[in-house]
Short mmCIF file of C-alpha atoms and ligand atoms in Angstrom, two decimals:
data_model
loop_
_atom_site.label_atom_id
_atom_site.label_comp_id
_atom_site.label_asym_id
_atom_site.label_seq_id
_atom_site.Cartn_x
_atom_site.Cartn_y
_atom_site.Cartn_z
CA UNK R 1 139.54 83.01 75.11
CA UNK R 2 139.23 84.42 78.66
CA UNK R 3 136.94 87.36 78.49
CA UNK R 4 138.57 90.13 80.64
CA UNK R 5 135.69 92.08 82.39
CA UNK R 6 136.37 96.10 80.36
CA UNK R 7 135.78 94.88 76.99
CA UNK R 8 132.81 95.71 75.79
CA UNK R 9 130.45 93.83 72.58
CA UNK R 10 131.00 96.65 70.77
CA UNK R 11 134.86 96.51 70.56
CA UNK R 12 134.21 92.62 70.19
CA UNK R 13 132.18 92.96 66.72
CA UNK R 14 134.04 95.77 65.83
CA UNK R 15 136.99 93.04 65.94
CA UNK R 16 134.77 90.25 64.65
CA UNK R 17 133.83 92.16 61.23
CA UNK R 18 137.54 92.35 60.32
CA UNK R 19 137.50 88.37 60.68
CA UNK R 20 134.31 87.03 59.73
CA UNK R 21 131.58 88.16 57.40
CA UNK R 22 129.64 90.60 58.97
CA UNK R 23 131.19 89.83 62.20
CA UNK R 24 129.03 86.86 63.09
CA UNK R 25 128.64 82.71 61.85
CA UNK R 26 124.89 82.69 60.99
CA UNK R 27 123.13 86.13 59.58
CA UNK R 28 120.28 86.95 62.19
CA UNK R 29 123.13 86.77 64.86
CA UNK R 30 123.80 90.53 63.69
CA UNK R 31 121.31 92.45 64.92
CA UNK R 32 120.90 93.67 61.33
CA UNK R 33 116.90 93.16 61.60
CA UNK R 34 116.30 95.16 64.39
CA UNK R 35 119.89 97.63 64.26
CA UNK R 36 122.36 98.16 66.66
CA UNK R 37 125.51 96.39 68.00
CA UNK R 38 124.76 92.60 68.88
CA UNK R 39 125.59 92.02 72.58
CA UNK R 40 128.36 89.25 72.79
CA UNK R 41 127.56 86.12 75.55
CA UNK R 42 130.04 84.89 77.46
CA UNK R 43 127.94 82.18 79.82
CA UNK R 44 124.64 81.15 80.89
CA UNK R 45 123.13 78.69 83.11
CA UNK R 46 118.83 78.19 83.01
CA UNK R 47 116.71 81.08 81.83
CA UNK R 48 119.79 83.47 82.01
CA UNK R 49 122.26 84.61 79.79
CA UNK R 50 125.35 86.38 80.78
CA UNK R 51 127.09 88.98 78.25
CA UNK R 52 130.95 89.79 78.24
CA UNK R 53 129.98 93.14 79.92
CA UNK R 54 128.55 91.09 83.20
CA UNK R 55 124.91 92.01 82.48
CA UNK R 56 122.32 89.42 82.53
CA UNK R 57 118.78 88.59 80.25
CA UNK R 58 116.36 86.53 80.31
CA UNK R 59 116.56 84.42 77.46
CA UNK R 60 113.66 83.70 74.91
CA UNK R 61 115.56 82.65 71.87
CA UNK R 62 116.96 79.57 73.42
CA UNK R 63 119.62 79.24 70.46
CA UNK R 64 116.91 79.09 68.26
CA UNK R 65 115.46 75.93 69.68
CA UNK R 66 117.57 73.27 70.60
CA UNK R 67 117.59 74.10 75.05
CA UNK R 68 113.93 72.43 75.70
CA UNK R 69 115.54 72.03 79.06
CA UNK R 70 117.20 75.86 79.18
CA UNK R 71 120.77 75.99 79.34
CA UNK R 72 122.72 73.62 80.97
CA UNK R 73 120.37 72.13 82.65
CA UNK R 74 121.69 69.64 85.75
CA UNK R 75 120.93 66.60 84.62
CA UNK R 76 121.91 67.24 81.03
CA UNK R 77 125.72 68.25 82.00
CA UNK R 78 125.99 65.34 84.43
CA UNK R 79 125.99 63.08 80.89
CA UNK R 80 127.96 65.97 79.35
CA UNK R 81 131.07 65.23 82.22
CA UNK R 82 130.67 61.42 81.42
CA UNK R 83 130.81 62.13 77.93
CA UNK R 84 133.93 64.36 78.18
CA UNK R 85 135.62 61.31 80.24
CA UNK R 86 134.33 58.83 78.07
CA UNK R 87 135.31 59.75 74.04
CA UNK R 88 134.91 62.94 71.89
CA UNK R 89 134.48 61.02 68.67
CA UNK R 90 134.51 57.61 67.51
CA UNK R 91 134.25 58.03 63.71
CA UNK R 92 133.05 54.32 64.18
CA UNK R 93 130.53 52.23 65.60
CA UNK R 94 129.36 52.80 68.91
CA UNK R 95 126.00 52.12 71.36
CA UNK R 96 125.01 55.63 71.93
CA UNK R 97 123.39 57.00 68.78
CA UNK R 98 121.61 53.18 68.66
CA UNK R 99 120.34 54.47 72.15
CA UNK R 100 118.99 58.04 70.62
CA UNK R 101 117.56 55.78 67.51
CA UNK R 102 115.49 53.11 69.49
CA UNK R 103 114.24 55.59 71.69
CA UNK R 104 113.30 57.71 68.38
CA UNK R 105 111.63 55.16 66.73
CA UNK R 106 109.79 53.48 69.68
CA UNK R 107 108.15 56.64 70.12
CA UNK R 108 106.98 57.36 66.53
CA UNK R 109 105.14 54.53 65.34
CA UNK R 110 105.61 54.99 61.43
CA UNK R 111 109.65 56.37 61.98
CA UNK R 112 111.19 53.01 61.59
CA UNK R 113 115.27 53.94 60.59
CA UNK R 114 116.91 57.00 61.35
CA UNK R 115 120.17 58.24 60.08
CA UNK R 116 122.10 61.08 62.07
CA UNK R 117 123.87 64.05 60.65
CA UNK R 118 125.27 67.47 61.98
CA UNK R 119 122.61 69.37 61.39
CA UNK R 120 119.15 70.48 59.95
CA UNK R 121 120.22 71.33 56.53
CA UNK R 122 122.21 68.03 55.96
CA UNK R 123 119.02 66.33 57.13
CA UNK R 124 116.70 67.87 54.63
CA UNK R 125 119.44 67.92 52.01
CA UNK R 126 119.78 63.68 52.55
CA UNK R 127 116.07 63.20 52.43
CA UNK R 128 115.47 65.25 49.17
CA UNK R 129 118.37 62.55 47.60
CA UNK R 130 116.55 59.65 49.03
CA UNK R 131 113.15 61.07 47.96
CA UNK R 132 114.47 61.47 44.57
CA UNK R 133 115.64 57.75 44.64
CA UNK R 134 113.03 56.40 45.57
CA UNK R 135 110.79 57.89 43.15
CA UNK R 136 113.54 58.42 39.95
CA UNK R 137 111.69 62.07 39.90
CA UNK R 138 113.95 65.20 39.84
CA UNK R 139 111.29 68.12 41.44
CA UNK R 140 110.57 69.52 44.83
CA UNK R 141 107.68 71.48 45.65
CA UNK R 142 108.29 73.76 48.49
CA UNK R 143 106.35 76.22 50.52
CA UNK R 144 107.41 80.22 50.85
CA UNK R 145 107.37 80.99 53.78
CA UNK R 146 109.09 77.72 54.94
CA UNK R 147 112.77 77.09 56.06
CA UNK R 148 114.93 74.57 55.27
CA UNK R 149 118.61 74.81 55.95
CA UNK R 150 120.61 76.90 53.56
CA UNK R 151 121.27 74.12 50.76
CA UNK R 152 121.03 75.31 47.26
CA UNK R 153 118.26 73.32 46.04
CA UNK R 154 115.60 74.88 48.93
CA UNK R 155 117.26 78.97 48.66
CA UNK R 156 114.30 79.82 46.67
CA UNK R 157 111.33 81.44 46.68
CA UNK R 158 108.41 82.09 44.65
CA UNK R 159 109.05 84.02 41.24
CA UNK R 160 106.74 86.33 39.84
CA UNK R 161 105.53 84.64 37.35
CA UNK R 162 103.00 81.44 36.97
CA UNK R 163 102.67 79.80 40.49
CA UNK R 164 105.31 76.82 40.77
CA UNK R 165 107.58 78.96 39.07
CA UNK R 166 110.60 79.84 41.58
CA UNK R 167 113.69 82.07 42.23
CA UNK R 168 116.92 82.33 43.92
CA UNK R 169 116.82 83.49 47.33
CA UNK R 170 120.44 84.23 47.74
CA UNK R 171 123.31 84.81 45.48
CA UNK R 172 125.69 81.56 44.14
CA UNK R 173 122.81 79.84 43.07
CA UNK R 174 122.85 78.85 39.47
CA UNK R 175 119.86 78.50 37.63
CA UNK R 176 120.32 75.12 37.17
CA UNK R 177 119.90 74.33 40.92
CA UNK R 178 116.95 75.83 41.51
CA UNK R 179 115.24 74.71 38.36
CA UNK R 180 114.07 71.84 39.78
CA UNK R 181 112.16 73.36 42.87
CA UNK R 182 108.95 74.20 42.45
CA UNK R 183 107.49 77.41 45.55
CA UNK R 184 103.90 77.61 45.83
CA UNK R 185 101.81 80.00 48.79
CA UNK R 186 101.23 78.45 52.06
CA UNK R 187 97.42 77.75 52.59
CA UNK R 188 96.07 77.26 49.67
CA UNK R 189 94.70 74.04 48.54
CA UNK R 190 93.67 74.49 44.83
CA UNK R 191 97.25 75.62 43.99
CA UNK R 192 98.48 72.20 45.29
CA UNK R 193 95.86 70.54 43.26
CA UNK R 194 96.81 72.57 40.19
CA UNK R 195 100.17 72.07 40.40
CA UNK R 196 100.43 68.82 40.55
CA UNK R 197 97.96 67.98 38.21
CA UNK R 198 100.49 69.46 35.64
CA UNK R 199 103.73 68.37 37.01
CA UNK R 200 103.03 65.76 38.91
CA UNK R 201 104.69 63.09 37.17
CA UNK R 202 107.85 64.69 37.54
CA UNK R 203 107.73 65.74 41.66
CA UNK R 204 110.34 63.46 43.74
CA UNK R 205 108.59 65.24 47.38
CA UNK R 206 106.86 67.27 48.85
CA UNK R 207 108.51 69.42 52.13
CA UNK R 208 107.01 71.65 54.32
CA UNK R 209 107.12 72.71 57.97
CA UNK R 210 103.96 71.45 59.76
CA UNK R 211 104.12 74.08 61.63
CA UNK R 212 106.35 76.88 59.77
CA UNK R 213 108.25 78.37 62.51
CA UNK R 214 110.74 80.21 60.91
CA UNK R 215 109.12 83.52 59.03
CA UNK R 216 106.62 84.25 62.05
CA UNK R 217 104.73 81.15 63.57
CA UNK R 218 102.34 80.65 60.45
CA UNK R 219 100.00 78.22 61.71
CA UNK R 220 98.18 75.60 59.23
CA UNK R 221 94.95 74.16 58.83
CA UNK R 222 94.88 70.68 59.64
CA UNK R 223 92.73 70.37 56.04
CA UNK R 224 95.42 72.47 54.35
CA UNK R 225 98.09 69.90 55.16
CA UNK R 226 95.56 66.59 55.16
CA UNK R 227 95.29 67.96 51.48
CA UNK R 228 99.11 68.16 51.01
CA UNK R 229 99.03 64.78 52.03
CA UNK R 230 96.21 62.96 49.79
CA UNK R 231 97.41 64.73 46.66
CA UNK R 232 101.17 63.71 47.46
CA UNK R 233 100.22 60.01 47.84
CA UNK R 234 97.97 60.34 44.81
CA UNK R 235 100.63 61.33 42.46
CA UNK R 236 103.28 58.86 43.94
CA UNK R 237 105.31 61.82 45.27
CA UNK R 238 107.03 61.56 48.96
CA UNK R 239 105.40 63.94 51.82
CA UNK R 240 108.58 65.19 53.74
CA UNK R 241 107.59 66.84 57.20
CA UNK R 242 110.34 69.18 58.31
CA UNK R 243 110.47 68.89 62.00
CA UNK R 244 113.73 69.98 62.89
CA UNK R 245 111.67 72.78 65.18
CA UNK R 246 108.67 71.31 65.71
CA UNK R 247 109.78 67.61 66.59
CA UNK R 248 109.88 66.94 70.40
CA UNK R 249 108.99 70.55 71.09
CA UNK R 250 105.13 69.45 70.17
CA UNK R 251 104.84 66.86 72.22
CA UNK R 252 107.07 63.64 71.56
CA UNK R 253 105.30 62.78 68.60
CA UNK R 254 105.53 65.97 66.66
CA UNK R 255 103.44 68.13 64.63
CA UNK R 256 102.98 65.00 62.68
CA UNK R 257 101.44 63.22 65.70
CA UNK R 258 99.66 66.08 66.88
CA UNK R 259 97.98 66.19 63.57
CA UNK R 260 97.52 62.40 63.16
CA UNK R 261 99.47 62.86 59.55
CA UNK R 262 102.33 60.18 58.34
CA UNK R 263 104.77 61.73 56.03
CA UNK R 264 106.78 59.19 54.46
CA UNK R 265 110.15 61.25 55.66
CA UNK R 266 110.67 63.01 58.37
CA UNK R 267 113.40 65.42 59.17
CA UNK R 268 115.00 66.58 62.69
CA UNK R 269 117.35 68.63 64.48
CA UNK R 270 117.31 71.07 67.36
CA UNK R 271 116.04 69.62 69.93
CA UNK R 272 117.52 65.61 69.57
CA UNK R 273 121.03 67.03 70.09
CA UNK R 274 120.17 68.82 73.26
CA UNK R 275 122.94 71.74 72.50
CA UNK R 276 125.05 70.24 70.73
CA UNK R 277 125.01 70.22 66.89
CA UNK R 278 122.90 68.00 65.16
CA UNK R 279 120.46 66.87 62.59
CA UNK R 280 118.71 63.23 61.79
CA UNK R 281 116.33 62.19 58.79
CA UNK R 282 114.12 59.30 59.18
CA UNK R 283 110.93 57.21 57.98
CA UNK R 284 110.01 54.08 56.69
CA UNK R 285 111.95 51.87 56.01
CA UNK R 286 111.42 51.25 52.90
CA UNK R 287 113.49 54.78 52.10
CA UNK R 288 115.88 54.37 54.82
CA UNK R 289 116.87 51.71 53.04
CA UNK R 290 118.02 52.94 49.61
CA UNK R 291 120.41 54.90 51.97
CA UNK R 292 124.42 53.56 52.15
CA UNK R 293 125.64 51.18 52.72
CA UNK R 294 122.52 48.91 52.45
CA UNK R 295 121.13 51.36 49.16
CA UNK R 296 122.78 53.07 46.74
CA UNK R 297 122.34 56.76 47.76
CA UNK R 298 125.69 58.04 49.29
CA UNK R 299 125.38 60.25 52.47
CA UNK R 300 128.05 60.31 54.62
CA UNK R 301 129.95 62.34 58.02
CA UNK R 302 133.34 62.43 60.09
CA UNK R 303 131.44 63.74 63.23
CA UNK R 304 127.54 61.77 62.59
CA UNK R 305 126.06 61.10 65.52
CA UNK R 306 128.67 62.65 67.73
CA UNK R 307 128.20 60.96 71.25
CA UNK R 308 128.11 64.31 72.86
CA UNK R 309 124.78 65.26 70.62
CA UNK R 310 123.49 61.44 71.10
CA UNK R 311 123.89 61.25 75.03
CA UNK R 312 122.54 64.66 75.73
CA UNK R 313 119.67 64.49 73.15
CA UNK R 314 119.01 61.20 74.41
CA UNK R 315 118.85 62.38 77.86
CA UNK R 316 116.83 65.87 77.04
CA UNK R 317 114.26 63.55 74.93
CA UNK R 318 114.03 61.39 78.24
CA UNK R 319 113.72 64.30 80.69
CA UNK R 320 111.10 65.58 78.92
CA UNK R 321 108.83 62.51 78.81
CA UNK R 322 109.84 61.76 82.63
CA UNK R 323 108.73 65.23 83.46
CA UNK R 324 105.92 65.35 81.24
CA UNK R 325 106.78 68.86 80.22
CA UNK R 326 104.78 69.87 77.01
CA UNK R 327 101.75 70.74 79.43
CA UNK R 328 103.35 72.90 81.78
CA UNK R 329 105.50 74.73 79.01
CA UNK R 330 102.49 75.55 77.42
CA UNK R 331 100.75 76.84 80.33
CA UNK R 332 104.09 79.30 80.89
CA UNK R 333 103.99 80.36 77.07
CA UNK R 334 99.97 81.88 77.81
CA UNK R 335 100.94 83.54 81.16
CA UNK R 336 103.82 85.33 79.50
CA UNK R 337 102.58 86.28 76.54
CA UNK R 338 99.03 87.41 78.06
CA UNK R 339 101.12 89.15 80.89
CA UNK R 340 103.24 90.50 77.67
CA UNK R 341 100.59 91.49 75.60
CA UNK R 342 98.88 93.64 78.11
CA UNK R 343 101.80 95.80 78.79
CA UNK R 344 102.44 96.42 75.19
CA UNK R 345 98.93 97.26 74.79
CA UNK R 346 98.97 99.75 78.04
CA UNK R 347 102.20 101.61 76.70
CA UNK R 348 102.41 100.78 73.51
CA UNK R 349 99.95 103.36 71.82
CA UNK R 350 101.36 102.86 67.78
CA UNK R 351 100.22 99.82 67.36
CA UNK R 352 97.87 97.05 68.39
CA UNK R 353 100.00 93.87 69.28
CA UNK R 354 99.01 90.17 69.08
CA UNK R 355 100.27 87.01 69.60
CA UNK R 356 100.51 83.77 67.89
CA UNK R 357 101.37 80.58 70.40
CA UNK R 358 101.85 77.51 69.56
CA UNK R 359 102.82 74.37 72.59
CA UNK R 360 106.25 76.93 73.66
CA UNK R 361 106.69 78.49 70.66
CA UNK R 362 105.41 82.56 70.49
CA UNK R 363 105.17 84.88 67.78
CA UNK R 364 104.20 88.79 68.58
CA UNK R 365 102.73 90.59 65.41
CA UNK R 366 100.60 93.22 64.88
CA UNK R 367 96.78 92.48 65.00
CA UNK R 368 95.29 91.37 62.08
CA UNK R 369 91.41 90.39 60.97
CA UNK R 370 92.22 86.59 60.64
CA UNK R 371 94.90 84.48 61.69
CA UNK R 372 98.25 84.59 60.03
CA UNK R 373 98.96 81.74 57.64
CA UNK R 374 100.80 82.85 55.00
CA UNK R 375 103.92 85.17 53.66
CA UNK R 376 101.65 88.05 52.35
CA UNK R 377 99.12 87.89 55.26
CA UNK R 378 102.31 89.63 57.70
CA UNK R 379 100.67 92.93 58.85
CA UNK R 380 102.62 95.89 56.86
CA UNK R 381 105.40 97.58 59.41
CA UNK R 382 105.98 94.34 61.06
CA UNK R 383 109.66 94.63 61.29
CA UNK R 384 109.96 98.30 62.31
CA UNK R 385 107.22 97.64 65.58
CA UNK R 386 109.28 94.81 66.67
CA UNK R 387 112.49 96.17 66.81
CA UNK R 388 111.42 99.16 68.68
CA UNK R 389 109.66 96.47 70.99
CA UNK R 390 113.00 94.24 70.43
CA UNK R 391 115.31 97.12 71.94
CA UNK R 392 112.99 98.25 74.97
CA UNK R 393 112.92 94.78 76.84
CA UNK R 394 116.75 94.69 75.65
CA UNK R 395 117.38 97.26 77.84
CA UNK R 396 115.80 95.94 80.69
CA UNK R 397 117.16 92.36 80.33
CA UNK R 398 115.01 90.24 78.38
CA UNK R 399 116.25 89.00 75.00
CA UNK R 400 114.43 87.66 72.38
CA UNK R 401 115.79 87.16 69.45
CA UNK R 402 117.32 89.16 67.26
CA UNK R 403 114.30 89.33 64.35
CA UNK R 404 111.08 90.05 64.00
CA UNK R 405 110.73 87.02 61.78
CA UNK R 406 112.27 84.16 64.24
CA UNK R 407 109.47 82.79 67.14
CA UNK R 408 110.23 82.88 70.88
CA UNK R 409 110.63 79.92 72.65
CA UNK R 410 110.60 78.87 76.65
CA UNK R 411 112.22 76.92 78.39
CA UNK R 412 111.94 73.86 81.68
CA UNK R 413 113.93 76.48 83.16
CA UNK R 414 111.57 79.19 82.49
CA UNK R 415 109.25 79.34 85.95
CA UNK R 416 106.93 81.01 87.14
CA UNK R 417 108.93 83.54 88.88
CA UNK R 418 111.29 84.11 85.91
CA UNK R 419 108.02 85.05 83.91
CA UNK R 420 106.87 87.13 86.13
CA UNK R 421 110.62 89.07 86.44
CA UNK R 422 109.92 89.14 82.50
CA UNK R 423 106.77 90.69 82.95
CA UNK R 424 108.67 93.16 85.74
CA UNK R 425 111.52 93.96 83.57
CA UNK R 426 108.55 94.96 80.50
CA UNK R 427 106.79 97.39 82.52
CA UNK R 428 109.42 98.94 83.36
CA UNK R 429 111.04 99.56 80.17
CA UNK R 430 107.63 100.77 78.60
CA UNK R 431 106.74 102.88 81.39
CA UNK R 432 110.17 104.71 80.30
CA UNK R 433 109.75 104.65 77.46
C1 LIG S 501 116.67 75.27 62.02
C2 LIG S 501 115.95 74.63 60.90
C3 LIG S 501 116.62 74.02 59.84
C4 LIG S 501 118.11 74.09 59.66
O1 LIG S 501 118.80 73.45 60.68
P1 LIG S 501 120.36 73.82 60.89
O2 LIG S 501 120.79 72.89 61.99
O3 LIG S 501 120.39 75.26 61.26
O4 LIG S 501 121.03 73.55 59.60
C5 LIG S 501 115.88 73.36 58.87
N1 LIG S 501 114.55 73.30 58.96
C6 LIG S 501 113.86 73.88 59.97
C7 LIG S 501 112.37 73.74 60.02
C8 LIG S 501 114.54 74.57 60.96
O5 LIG S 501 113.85 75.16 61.93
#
């Protein structure tokens, strides 16, 4: 489609309800969190994002995740042209996704196979069916507060009855799919130890976000999760780490080797495509193992490991190890969030603001007496300070993304001097305000 330069996003979603549901391809897309029209993108290159109307913004949501390296970053396109000369698909065997997997597993000393897929929710959905292979158990336990992908079996949260017990999160799901999932509250050890000393026997896995990134940034105890851990192995159940945000954006070895804790299956996503769409499950090998054609649990794809995901994942995972660049994004996260926080504190008189960081991940919220680890522990109003907060830096050029429930991220591309144009582009809008 070329974008003529009158139309506006407004006319655009106005077109895009009549042909998709709610006029966008994944919910948060539409604005709906914080209200108003969603501005439509048309380019972007680095820190910057382009809309259809010509204005720019400084990008913090980072398509959710995947641009470690900001968008289209130099090196990264360079293998995208060779990849676009080279093949689009295979559909068959082929040395670049054995490149991404070597890599992979040379860097994370207990991931031993791999298997690539199109995205995070395939991932987790393949490594619940190996889990409950390996063990000939039918149960999950999950964690609310937690995101997984949108597959049936992980839609639910906790019901209101005994802990364990769980409900849909989203219409179409029978009971019978969710029957087997068992939701407990985040942080909270004796619950764990409870649960499983009842139902135990019959729990396949484990999964949980080492670091849940996707309702706020609710950070863990390392003892909460060591916990997890023990009482998995104990009762012969898997411990699946989801890292399809966390892996390669903490470090190269993860959340799990930040917290020197082997799950027995990891998941991933984001970040190992490098843009492009992708998802990969992985672990010992022992469980890799039962997967086909060498085991009997089917799991299949037309476009796994797509050499456009492969090559550029491959060369955004070696980019950031070249350029060592955990260190430095973390130091860019604290002087634009600091910078951030004072401003909202100067102009913002409502409401006291804080910040959760994690490596480049960010999370504003409003202050609370202890740090935020759980569902219920969200400060009340949450939603309604962050969309007013949302729209003002909108204005000015800075986007974050569109919820107050998603983290920020930054970007290689996200320098000193972009920060501080953030930090320009703030104070201005406030001071308007
Ligand atoms: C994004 C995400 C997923 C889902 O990945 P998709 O590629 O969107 O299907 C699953 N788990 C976690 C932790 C995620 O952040």
């Amino acid at each position: 489609m070329t974008v003529s330069q009158t139309i506006t996003s407004k006319e655009l979603f106005e077109r895009s309800k009549k042909v998709s549901p709610g006029g966008v391809h994944s919910p948060v897309r539409s604005f709906r969190s914080v209200g108003g029209n969603p501005v439509f993108f048309k380019s972007a290159q680095g820190a910057v994002l382009t809309d259809v109307e010509g204005k720019s913004y400084l990008d913090y949501c980072l398509s959710f995740g995947p641009l470690i390296l900001g968008h289209r970053d130099p090196e990264i396109e360079e293998v995208v042209k060779q990849t676009v000369e080279t093949a689009w698909s295979f559909g068959a065997a082929e040395p670049y996704s054995l490149e991404l997997a070597e890599w992979i597993v040379s860097k994370i000393p207990w991931v031993e196979k791999i298997r690539f897929v199109n995205s995070g929710t395939e991932a987790v959905m393949s490594a619940l069916r190996v889990a409950k292979a390996a063990t000939g158990r039918d149960k999950i336990l999950k964690f609310d507060g937690c995101y997984h992908g949108h597959l049936d079996a992980l839609l639910v949260k906790a019901g209101s009855g005994l802990a364990g017990e769980s409900s849909s999160d989203s219409a179409g799901i029978g009971s019978e799919m969710i029957r087997n999932t068992l939701v407990l509250p985040l942080d909270n050890e004796n619950l764990v130890e409870e649960l499983f000393s009842k139902e135990g026997k019959n729990i396949a896995a484990v999964i949980i976000e080492p670091l849940p990134a996707n309702y706020g940034l609710l950070v863990q105890r390392k003892e909460f999760l060591q916990k997890l851990a023990s009482v998995a192995k104990k009762h012969g159940a898997l411990l699946i780490f989801d890292e399809v945000i966390s892996g390669f954006r903490m470090g190269l070895t993860g959340m799990s080797g930040m917290l020197g804790i082997e799950p027995d299956l990891v998941t991933y996503g984001k970040i190992i495509g490098g843009g492009f769409p992708v998802g990969a499950y992985a672990g010992k090998a022992e469980f890799l193992d039962l997967v086909a054609p060498q085991g009997p649990v089917y799991q299949a794809g037309t476009l796994s490991a797509n050499p456009f995901g492969m090559r550029a994942g491959l060369a955004t995972l070696k980019k950031c190890e070249r350029d060592n660049v955990y260190a430095s994004l973390e130091e860019k996260t604290l002087q634009l969030t600091q910078g951030l926080l004072s401003i909202f504190r100067k102009y913002d008189v409502e409401s006291e603001w804080a910040c959760t960081t994690q490596g480049s991940l960010f999370w504003f919220h409003r202050k609370s007496a202890s740090p935020i680890r759980t569902v219920d522990s969200i400060p009340n109003g949450h939603k309604e300070a962050f969309a007013k907060v949302f729209h003002l830096l909108l204005g000015e050029g800075v986007y974050l993304a569109p919820s107050g429930y998603e983290v920020g991220f930054l970007s290689l591309a996200h320098t000193s001097e972009i920060i501080a144009q953030t930090l320009e582009k703030a104070e201005a809008s406030f001071k308007k305000a």
